[in-house]
Amino acid sequence: MMKRDVHALPVLLVFVLLISLSTAVEVSATTPRHARHLRSTGTSPLTVTFCLSGVKGVGLTMPSSSNYNKARLSYNLRTQAYPAFMVYVKTVNQVSQVVKCANTHGYRVVPRGGGASFEGYSSQSGTVVLDMDIKSFGGITLSKDKKTAMVSAGAQLKDVYTTLWEAGRYVTPGGTVGLVGFSGCALGGCFGFLTRKYGMACDNVVEVQAVLANGKIVRANSAKDADLLWASRGGGGGQYAIITQFKMKVYQQPTGSTATSVSYTWDLNKATAVKGLAWYQNSVQKLPNEYSGAFSVQGDKGGRVTLTGIFLGKTKDQTKAAFAAAGLFAALGHPNKDASYFNTVRSALGYTYVPPAKYFKSKSTMQINKYSAEALDIIADAIIKGQSTLLSVGADVEWQLQLHPLGGAVSKLKPSDTAFPWRSTGVFNSKLRVAWATPSHSKAPLAWLAEIAKQLAPLEDATAYSNYIDEELGEDSGRRYFGTNLNRLRAVKKKYDPKNLFRFPFSVSP
């Protein structure tokens, strides 16, 4: 990404440029709603730009920059934002100085790591976007005692997995999509292929380096600023402080350690969808904790029902035997396609699919209670109905319901041990997602999602997962994301960010 460094410009040219920008970052009446209602109420862009340009070594992109329209884009193309400034930082001291500048001049600061926020909240209109990307802020180092690793905020999941494994077969839990920033994932919980064995990423955070709203740099751990550490373990990112580094527990795998990457596929029909979802929610916890993965009912060209994941320490045949013992094949029959493969743990973790940027929208719950037969019928009918209603819109439309089990190591902690509260043995995440590649195709997919969400609402738990953030939850979002931990999070917010510098729609307020 091209970065604009104002230090390279002569002072006179900078002055002329800033005069021309004095109204360029104002959000007009024609700017999309998502952009308009998030604008900051700061002083003139002229004054804050002079302040930001005084931070040595940062790159600065503004609305007049040639790369602005590319740089401002979110991973979710459905969202559109128009930041006043995008500042590219390399050190925690630069982060501190940028926060002080923004705070002094009345601009909100928005941290951006991987930029994969489901609602585009890592690039907000009228704000100072503080960009900590993999190239400049992505360091990953194993400690001398090899019990922990330091992971910088800009690191992506795929780089964390690769670096730790190459340092001596170490792993730490994270998510499944390689391009996702480790920071945003860990701050909201972060489950994936190692969850039932080692817990979520947030469960393995032992210390964070943070920049507070006043620019102060702190290290939060069990001995100092323990409440900020607690909030940083599943309380959602971008709202209490800017987290710049994580100290993570790591787990060494034995020499020659192996795993099976699981990939079973069945044809999509109502009976298979209903039986598969019922089996997964009722029986997946019978499997050893060495298995973590997902079950999906997928609609696109032809549709399919799939079970994926990683089974640590099992050969392909042993994996199949474990699923047979848990009743999978008795419920669904043997899969039409078995793309499972046996390899090293590193190779298995290498399955970090990096999907192309699309327009998408998701709904999620953290299901404490199992879906009823009525709810499973609604899900299966809606997925299959999409074969006629959504594919007629365009072949680029895809839709799915996906279940991710927690339990295992996740349930060893109490709901109050971290800010992430959903810890009961049988809990699973349920995510509805619809995506499309052509902007004009948005109406039908969004209508499909709204309809199935409406039908399921009275049959689902009133919960949600903050990493699958959903603006439509409105004022109820905090309770749905954090349950009984919400009031404690509000106290943390009041202590560390009383003026609400770090915020987004319906974020935790002081």
Short mmCIF file of C-alpha atoms in Angstrom, two decimals, residues 66-500:
data_model
loop_
_atom_site.label_atom_id
_atom_site.label_comp_id
_atom_site.label_asym_id
_atom_site.label_seq_id
_atom_site.Cartn_x
_atom_site.Cartn_y
_atom_site.Cartn_z
CA SER A 66 -3.91 9.44 -4.72
CA ASN A 67 -4.36 6.18 -2.81
CA TYR A 68 -7.11 7.45 -0.48
CA ASN A 69 -10.07 5.64 -2.05
CA LYS A 70 -8.20 2.35 -2.02
CA ALA A 71 -6.75 2.82 1.45
CA ARG A 72 -10.08 3.67 3.07
CA LEU A 73 -11.84 0.50 1.90
CA SER A 74 -12.88 -2.12 4.41
CA TYR A 75 -12.61 -5.84 3.81
CA ASN A 76 -16.41 -5.90 3.80
CA LEU A 77 -17.18 -3.90 0.66
CA ARG A 78 -20.77 -3.40 1.86
CA THR A 79 -19.50 -0.78 4.30
CA GLN A 80 -18.19 2.60 3.16
CA ALA A 81 -16.25 5.01 5.35
CA TYR A 82 -14.39 8.26 4.75
CA PRO A 83 -11.72 8.81 7.41
CA ALA A 84 -10.26 12.27 7.88
CA PHE A 85 -6.77 10.78 8.18
CA MET A 86 -5.14 7.37 7.94
CA VAL A 87 -1.90 7.28 9.90
CA TYR A 88 0.56 4.44 9.38
CA VAL A 89 2.55 3.68 12.54
CA LYS A 90 5.53 1.47 13.28
CA THR A 91 6.07 1.90 17.04
CA VAL A 92 4.04 2.17 20.21
CA ASN A 93 5.49 5.65 20.82
CA GLN A 94 4.07 6.78 17.48
CA VAL A 95 0.69 5.35 18.51
CA SER A 96 0.88 7.36 21.73
CA GLN A 97 1.71 10.61 19.92
CA VAL A 98 -1.07 10.12 17.36
CA VAL A 99 -3.60 9.49 20.14
CA LYS A 100 -2.48 12.67 21.91
CA CYS A 101 -2.82 14.70 18.70
CA ALA A 102 -6.27 13.38 17.97
CA ASN A 103 -7.43 13.81 21.55
CA THR A 104 -6.15 17.39 21.72
CA HIS A 105 -7.96 18.38 18.54
CA GLY A 106 -11.22 16.50 19.13
CA TYR A 107 -10.80 13.63 16.68
CA ARG A 108 -11.67 10.06 17.52
CA VAL A 109 -9.03 7.37 16.97
CA VAL A 110 -9.89 4.09 15.27
CA PRO A 111 -7.34 1.22 15.35
CA ARG A 112 -6.97 -0.92 12.25
CA GLY A 113 -5.01 -4.17 12.12
CA GLY A 114 -6.31 -6.72 9.63
CA GLY A 115 -9.22 -4.46 8.71
CA ALA A 116 -11.71 -7.35 8.69
CA SER A 117 -14.44 -5.85 10.90
CA PHE A 118 -17.82 -7.25 9.79
CA GLU A 119 -19.34 -3.76 9.92
CA GLY A 120 -16.26 -1.90 8.70
CA TYR A 121 -15.58 -0.35 12.09
CA SER A 122 -11.83 -0.34 11.55
CA SER A 123 -12.27 2.49 9.03
CA GLN A 124 -14.76 5.11 10.24
CA SER A 125 -15.74 8.43 8.75
CA GLY A 126 -14.33 11.69 10.05
CA THR A 127 -11.82 9.94 12.30
CA VAL A 128 -8.10 9.32 12.60
CA VAL A 129 -7.59 5.72 11.50
CA LEU A 130 -4.48 4.35 13.16
CA ASP A 131 -3.16 1.66 10.83
CA MET A 132 -1.00 -1.09 12.35
CA ASP A 133 -0.52 -3.44 9.41
CA ILE A 134 1.59 -6.58 9.08
CA LYS A 135 4.45 -4.84 7.26
CA SER A 136 5.11 -2.27 9.96
CA PHE A 137 3.55 -3.59 13.17
CA GLY A 138 3.54 -7.37 12.84
CA GLY A 139 6.39 -8.67 14.99
CA ILE A 140 6.11 -12.16 16.53
CA THR A 141 8.79 -13.42 18.94
CA LEU A 142 9.04 -16.47 21.19
CA SER A 143 10.16 -15.80 24.78
CA LYS A 144 13.46 -17.16 26.09
CA ASP A 145 11.67 -19.63 28.38
CA LYS A 146 9.52 -20.67 25.38
CA LYS A 147 6.32 -20.52 27.40
CA THR A 148 4.95 -17.37 25.82
CA ALA A 149 5.21 -15.31 22.64
CA MET A 150 4.93 -11.58 22.00
CA VAL A 151 2.53 -10.85 19.14
CA SER A 152 2.26 -7.31 17.79
CA ALA A 153 -1.13 -5.86 16.94
CA GLY A 154 -0.63 -5.85 13.18
CA ALA A 155 0.16 -9.56 12.86
CA GLN A 156 -2.19 -11.71 10.84
CA LEU A 157 -3.27 -15.17 11.97
CA LYS A 158 -1.45 -16.98 9.18
CA ASP A 159 1.83 -15.30 10.13
CA VAL A 160 1.39 -16.10 13.83
CA TYR A 161 0.88 -19.79 13.03
CA THR A 162 3.84 -19.96 10.64
CA THR A 163 6.32 -18.04 12.80
CA LEU A 164 5.58 -19.97 16.00
CA TRP A 165 5.72 -23.34 14.28
CA GLU A 166 9.04 -22.56 12.64
CA ALA A 167 10.42 -21.47 16.03
CA GLY A 168 10.12 -25.05 17.32
CA ARG A 169 6.63 -26.51 16.68
CA TYR A 170 4.78 -24.04 18.89
CA VAL A 171 1.12 -23.12 18.52
CA THR A 172 -1.29 -20.66 20.08
CA PRO A 173 -5.04 -20.68 19.45
CA GLY A 174 -6.59 -18.33 16.92
CA GLY A 175 -9.15 -18.16 14.15
CA THR A 176 -9.46 -19.91 10.79
CA VAL A 177 -9.18 -17.10 8.22
CA GLY A 178 -5.52 -16.30 7.61
CA LEU A 179 -5.83 -12.63 6.65
CA VAL A 180 -7.69 -11.69 9.84
CA GLY A 181 -5.67 -9.56 12.24
CA PHE A 182 -4.66 -11.39 15.40
CA SER A 183 -5.45 -8.34 17.54
CA GLY A 184 -9.10 -7.91 16.61
CA CYS A 185 -9.70 -11.63 16.79
CA ALA A 186 -8.13 -12.12 20.24
CA LEU A 187 -9.83 -9.05 21.72
CA GLY A 188 -13.26 -10.44 20.86
CA GLY A 189 -12.66 -14.10 21.78
CA CYS A 190 -11.32 -15.90 18.68
CA PHE A 191 -12.16 -19.57 18.19
CA GLY A 192 -10.79 -21.87 15.51
CA PHE A 193 -9.04 -25.19 14.94
CA LEU A 194 -7.37 -25.45 18.38
CA THR A 195 -10.21 -24.13 20.54
CA ARG A 196 -11.47 -27.27 22.28
CA LYS A 197 -7.91 -28.37 23.06
CA TYR A 198 -6.32 -25.08 24.19
CA GLY A 199 -9.17 -22.57 24.53
CA MET A 200 -9.79 -19.42 22.55
CA ALA A 201 -7.12 -16.84 21.80
CA CYS A 202 -8.49 -14.54 24.52
CA ASP A 203 -8.12 -17.34 27.10
CA ASN A 204 -4.38 -17.44 26.39
CA VAL A 205 -3.61 -13.71 26.71
CA VAL A 206 -1.48 -13.10 29.81
CA GLU A 207 -0.47 -9.47 29.19
CA VAL A 208 -1.18 -6.63 26.79
CA GLN A 209 0.67 -3.45 25.93
CA ALA A 210 -1.84 -0.64 25.54
CA VAL A 211 -2.06 3.06 24.74
CA LEU A 212 -4.74 4.79 26.80
CA ALA A 213 -6.97 7.64 25.68
CA ASN A 214 -4.57 10.18 27.24
CA GLY A 215 -1.65 8.68 25.30
CA LYS A 216 -0.11 6.89 28.28
CA ILE A 217 1.59 3.56 27.47
CA VAL A 218 0.88 0.76 29.96
CA ARG A 219 1.41 -2.97 30.30
CA ALA A 220 -1.69 -4.64 31.71
CA ASN A 221 -1.22 -7.96 33.47
CA SER A 222 -2.40 -9.78 36.59
CA ALA A 223 -0.34 -7.46 38.83
CA LYS A 224 -1.02 -4.06 37.23
CA ASP A 225 -4.07 -2.75 35.37
CA ALA A 226 -5.60 -6.20 35.74
CA ASP A 227 -9.06 -4.87 34.90
CA LEU A 228 -7.83 -3.64 31.51
CA LEU A 229 -6.28 -7.05 30.88
CA TRP A 230 -9.58 -8.68 31.81
CA ALA A 231 -11.49 -6.47 29.34
CA SER A 232 -8.91 -7.23 26.64
CA ARG A 233 -9.65 -10.94 26.96
CA GLY A 234 -12.89 -11.11 24.98
CA GLY A 235 -14.42 -7.68 25.65
CA GLY A 236 -14.12 -6.56 22.03
CA GLY A 237 -11.54 -4.30 20.42
CA GLY A 238 -11.43 -0.59 19.68
CA GLN A 239 -13.28 0.67 22.74
CA TYR A 240 -11.17 0.66 25.94
CA ALA A 241 -7.60 1.37 24.74
CA ILE A 242 -5.41 0.79 21.70
CA ILE A 243 -3.79 -2.62 22.19
CA THR A 244 -0.40 -2.73 20.49
CA GLN A 245 1.02 -6.05 21.68
CA PHE A 246 -0.08 -9.35 23.26
CA LYS A 247 1.80 -11.79 25.45
CA MET A 248 0.37 -15.20 24.58
CA LYS A 249 0.68 -18.67 26.05
CA VAL A 250 2.16 -21.12 23.56
CA TYR A 251 2.09 -24.92 23.37
CA GLN A 252 4.85 -27.03 21.89
CA GLN A 253 3.78 -29.99 19.79
CA PRO A 254 5.80 -33.25 19.94
CA THR A 255 8.41 -34.11 17.33
CA GLY A 256 6.61 -35.70 14.40
CA SER A 257 3.27 -34.40 15.67
CA THR A 258 0.47 -35.02 13.23
CA ALA A 259 -3.14 -34.12 12.63
CA THR A 260 -5.89 -34.81 10.15
CA SER A 261 -7.53 -31.92 8.33
CA VAL A 262 -11.17 -32.98 8.21
CA SER A 263 -13.29 -32.24 5.14
CA TYR A 264 -16.47 -34.28 4.64
CA THR A 265 -19.15 -33.19 2.14
CA TRP A 266 -22.72 -34.36 1.51
CA ASP A 267 -25.23 -33.19 -1.09
CA LEU A 268 -27.64 -30.50 0.08
CA ASN A 269 -31.20 -31.59 0.78
CA LYS A 270 -33.53 -30.87 3.66
CA ALA A 271 -33.16 -34.22 5.39
CA THR A 272 -29.36 -34.11 5.33
CA ALA A 273 -29.29 -30.50 6.51
CA VAL A 274 -31.65 -31.15 9.44
CA LYS A 275 -30.04 -34.42 10.50
CA GLY A 276 -26.54 -32.97 10.17
CA LEU A 277 -27.24 -29.88 12.26
CA ALA A 278 -29.05 -31.98 14.86
CA TRP A 279 -26.13 -34.41 15.09
CA TYR A 280 -23.58 -31.63 15.40
CA GLN A 281 -25.30 -29.74 18.19
CA ASN A 282 -26.13 -32.94 20.11
CA SER A 283 -23.03 -35.06 19.59
CA VAL A 284 -19.94 -33.02 18.73
CA GLN A 285 -19.04 -32.69 22.42
CA LYS A 286 -18.74 -36.48 22.57
CA LEU A 287 -15.61 -36.21 20.45
CA PRO A 288 -12.21 -35.78 22.13
CA ASN A 289 -11.07 -32.21 22.66
CA GLU A 290 -8.41 -32.80 20.00
CA TYR A 291 -11.14 -32.04 17.44
CA SER A 292 -12.18 -28.45 16.69
CA GLY A 293 -13.99 -27.36 13.57
CA ALA A 294 -17.28 -26.35 12.02
CA PHE A 295 -20.44 -27.73 10.42
CA SER A 296 -21.96 -25.79 7.52
CA VAL A 297 -25.10 -25.88 5.43
CA GLN A 298 -23.98 -23.98 2.36
CA GLY A 299 -26.03 -22.51 -0.45
CA ASP A 300 -24.46 -21.61 -3.79
CA LYS A 301 -24.26 -23.44 -7.09
CA GLY A 302 -25.67 -26.82 -6.09
CA GLY A 303 -25.23 -26.37 -2.35
CA ARG A 304 -23.59 -28.72 0.11
CA VAL A 305 -23.42 -29.85 3.71
CA THR A 306 -19.88 -29.94 5.11
CA LEU A 307 -17.96 -30.86 8.24
CA THR A 308 -14.47 -29.40 8.54
CA GLY A 309 -11.79 -28.95 11.16
CA ILE A 310 -8.59 -30.42 12.62
CA PHE A 311 -8.21 -33.61 14.64
CA LEU A 312 -4.91 -33.45 16.52
CA GLY A 313 -2.92 -36.65 16.79
CA LYS A 314 -5.26 -38.77 14.66
CA THR A 315 -4.63 -40.46 11.33
CA LYS A 316 -7.27 -40.20 8.64
CA ASP A 317 -8.66 -43.65 9.51
CA GLN A 318 -8.60 -42.93 13.24
CA THR A 319 -10.45 -39.68 12.60
CA LYS A 320 -13.15 -41.47 10.62
CA ALA A 321 -13.47 -44.07 13.38
CA ALA A 322 -13.92 -41.34 16.00
CA PHE A 323 -16.71 -39.71 13.99
CA ALA A 324 -18.32 -43.10 13.41
CA ALA A 325 -18.29 -43.80 17.14
CA ALA A 326 -19.99 -40.44 17.72
CA GLY A 327 -22.77 -41.41 15.29
CA LEU A 328 -22.01 -39.08 12.37
CA PHE A 329 -22.25 -41.63 9.58
CA ALA A 330 -25.25 -43.35 11.13
CA ALA A 331 -27.04 -39.99 10.98
CA LEU A 332 -25.93 -38.82 7.52
CA GLY A 333 -24.43 -41.80 5.74
CA HIS A 334 -20.89 -41.71 4.44
CA PRO A 335 -19.89 -38.44 2.75
CA ASN A 336 -20.01 -38.10 -1.02
CA LYS A 337 -16.61 -36.44 -0.84
CA ASP A 338 -13.85 -36.99 1.67
CA ALA A 339 -11.08 -34.46 1.09
CA SER A 340 -9.48 -35.07 4.50
CA TYR A 341 -5.73 -35.40 4.61
CA PHE A 342 -3.17 -36.52 7.17
CA ASN A 343 -0.13 -34.34 7.73
CA THR A 344 1.80 -32.32 10.29
CA VAL A 345 0.00 -29.96 12.64
CA ARG A 346 1.65 -27.06 10.81
CA SER A 347 0.25 -28.23 7.49
CA ALA A 348 -3.19 -28.65 9.04
CA LEU A 349 -3.10 -25.14 10.49
CA GLY A 350 -2.02 -24.02 7.03
CA TYR A 351 -5.67 -24.40 6.07
CA THR A 352 -6.29 -20.71 6.64
CA TYR A 353 -8.54 -19.93 3.72
CA VAL A 354 -8.12 -16.34 2.54
CA PRO A 355 -11.37 -15.44 0.76
CA PRO A 356 -11.51 -12.49 -1.62
CA ALA A 357 -13.09 -9.27 -0.40
CA LYS A 358 -16.85 -9.27 -0.98
CA TYR A 359 -20.03 -7.57 0.09
CA PHE A 360 -21.44 -9.51 3.02
CA LYS A 361 -23.67 -9.42 6.08
CA SER A 362 -23.80 -11.81 9.04
CA LYS A 363 -25.97 -12.63 12.04
CA SER A 364 -24.73 -14.68 14.97
CA THR A 365 -25.74 -16.16 18.29
CA MET A 366 -23.85 -17.99 21.02
CA GLN A 367 -26.27 -20.88 21.45
CA ILE A 368 -26.43 -22.07 25.04
CA ASN A 369 -29.55 -24.08 24.24
CA LYS A 370 -29.84 -26.44 21.30
CA TYR A 371 -31.95 -25.53 18.27
CA SER A 372 -35.44 -27.01 18.34
CA ALA A 373 -36.77 -29.18 15.51
CA GLU A 374 -38.80 -26.16 14.37
CA ALA A 375 -35.69 -23.98 14.16
CA LEU A 376 -33.77 -26.64 12.21
CA ASP A 377 -36.66 -26.88 9.72
CA ILE A 378 -36.62 -23.10 9.23
CA ILE A 379 -32.87 -23.12 8.60
CA ALA A 380 -32.97 -25.98 6.11
CA ASP A 381 -35.98 -24.56 4.25
CA ALA A 382 -34.36 -21.12 3.98
CA ILE A 383 -31.03 -22.47 2.70
CA ILE A 384 -32.77 -24.59 0.07
CA LYS A 385 -35.17 -21.79 -0.90
CA GLY A 386 -32.15 -19.69 -1.75
CA GLN A 387 -31.37 -22.11 -4.57
CA SER A 388 -34.22 -20.51 -6.51
CA THR A 389 -34.51 -17.01 -5.02
CA LEU A 390 -30.81 -16.09 -4.72
CA LEU A 391 -29.12 -17.90 -7.58
CA SER A 392 -31.57 -16.20 -9.92
CA VAL A 393 -30.00 -12.90 -8.83
CA GLY A 394 -26.51 -13.99 -9.83
CA ALA A 395 -24.04 -16.84 -9.57
CA ASP A 396 -21.86 -14.69 -7.29
CA VAL A 397 -24.31 -14.96 -4.36
CA GLU A 398 -23.55 -17.44 -1.56
CA TRP A 399 -25.26 -18.09 1.76
CA GLN A 400 -24.78 -20.41 4.71
CA LEU A 401 -25.40 -21.32 8.30
CA GLN A 402 -22.29 -22.45 10.17
CA LEU A 403 -21.93 -23.94 13.65
CA HIS A 404 -18.68 -23.76 15.66
CA PRO A 405 -18.54 -25.76 18.93
CA LEU A 406 -16.79 -24.38 21.99
CA GLY A 407 -16.76 -26.52 25.12
CA GLY A 408 -13.61 -28.45 25.97
CA ALA A 409 -10.90 -26.10 27.29
CA VAL A 410 -13.24 -23.10 26.89
CA SER A 411 -15.57 -24.50 29.56
CA LYS A 412 -12.78 -24.84 32.12
CA LEU A 413 -13.00 -21.09 32.77
CA LYS A 414 -15.87 -19.38 34.56
CA PRO A 415 -17.93 -16.75 32.68
CA SER A 416 -16.38 -14.02 34.84
CA ASP A 417 -12.76 -15.15 34.36
CA THR A 418 -12.54 -13.21 31.09
CA ALA A 419 -14.83 -10.69 29.43
CA PHE A 420 -16.06 -13.45 27.08
CA PRO A 421 -18.91 -15.04 29.07
CA TRP A 422 -20.22 -18.00 27.03
CA ARG A 423 -18.55 -20.92 28.77
CA SER A 424 -21.11 -23.71 29.30
CA THR A 425 -20.15 -27.18 28.04
CA GLY A 426 -22.55 -27.42 25.11
CA VAL A 427 -22.35 -23.85 23.82
CA PHE A 428 -21.77 -23.29 20.11
CA ASN A 429 -21.59 -20.30 17.82
CA SER A 430 -24.21 -20.10 15.10
CA LYS A 431 -23.49 -17.77 12.19
CA LEU A 432 -25.75 -16.90 9.28
CA ARG A 433 -23.88 -15.26 6.44
CA VAL A 434 -24.75 -14.04 2.99
CA ALA A 435 -22.23 -12.65 0.48
CA TRP A 436 -22.18 -11.33 -3.06
CA ALA A 437 -19.58 -9.91 -5.43
CA THR A 438 -21.67 -7.46 -7.48
CA PRO A 439 -22.93 -4.27 -5.75
CA SER A 440 -26.28 -4.32 -7.58
CA HIS A 441 -27.04 -7.80 -6.18
CA SER A 442 -27.38 -6.63 -2.56
CA LYS A 443 -31.18 -6.37 -2.21
CA ALA A 444 -32.14 -10.06 -2.47
CA PRO A 445 -29.36 -11.45 -0.20
CA LEU A 446 -30.07 -8.90 2.53
CA ALA A 447 -33.81 -9.60 2.31
CA TRP A 448 -33.13 -13.35 2.58
CA LEU A 449 -30.99 -12.84 5.68
CA ALA A 450 -33.53 -10.52 7.31
CA GLU A 451 -36.34 -13.00 6.75
CA ILE A 452 -34.58 -16.04 8.21
CA ALA A 453 -33.29 -13.96 11.14
CA LYS A 454 -36.84 -12.80 11.84
CA GLN A 455 -38.17 -16.36 11.82
CA LEU A 456 -35.38 -17.65 14.07
CA ALA A 457 -35.40 -14.76 16.56
CA PRO A 458 -38.01 -16.23 18.95
CA LEU A 459 -36.33 -19.65 18.74
CA GLU A 460 -32.72 -18.57 19.40
CA ASP A 461 -30.86 -17.43 22.50
CA ALA A 462 -30.66 -13.63 22.82
CA THR A 463 -26.88 -13.68 22.55
CA ALA A 464 -24.27 -12.73 19.93
CA TYR A 465 -20.54 -12.88 19.22
CA SER A 466 -18.78 -9.51 19.20
CA ASN A 467 -16.29 -10.51 16.50
CA TYR A 468 -19.27 -11.07 14.20
CA ILE A 469 -20.41 -7.57 15.05
CA ASP A 470 -23.88 -6.58 13.91
CA GLU A 471 -24.96 -2.94 13.85
CA GLU A 472 -28.61 -3.96 13.63
CA LEU A 473 -28.55 -5.21 17.23
CA GLY A 474 -28.56 -1.56 18.30
CA GLU A 475 -28.58 -0.65 21.99
CA ASP A 476 -29.05 -4.30 22.96
CA SER A 477 -25.72 -5.35 21.46
CA GLY A 478 -23.64 -5.02 24.64
CA ARG A 479 -25.91 -7.32 26.61
CA ARG A 480 -25.98 -9.85 23.77
CA TYR A 481 -22.21 -9.86 23.34
CA PHE A 482 -21.10 -9.79 26.98
CA GLY A 483 -24.05 -10.94 29.10
CA THR A 484 -23.49 -10.46 32.82
CA ASN A 485 -20.00 -9.03 32.17
CA LEU A 486 -21.37 -5.86 30.56
CA ASN A 487 -21.55 -3.76 33.74
CA ARG A 488 -17.96 -4.61 34.63
CA LEU A 489 -16.87 -3.65 31.11
CA ARG A 490 -18.63 -0.30 31.51
CA ALA A 491 -16.63 0.29 34.69
CA VAL A 492 -13.40 -0.48 32.83
CA LYS A 493 -14.43 1.88 30.06
CA LYS A 494 -15.17 4.67 32.55
CA LYS A 495 -11.78 4.21 34.20
CA TYR A 496 -9.60 4.09 31.08
CA ASP A 497 -11.57 6.08 28.49
CA PRO A 498 -14.01 8.34 30.37
CA LYS A 499 -14.46 10.73 27.43
CA ASN A 500 -15.26 7.87 25.04
#
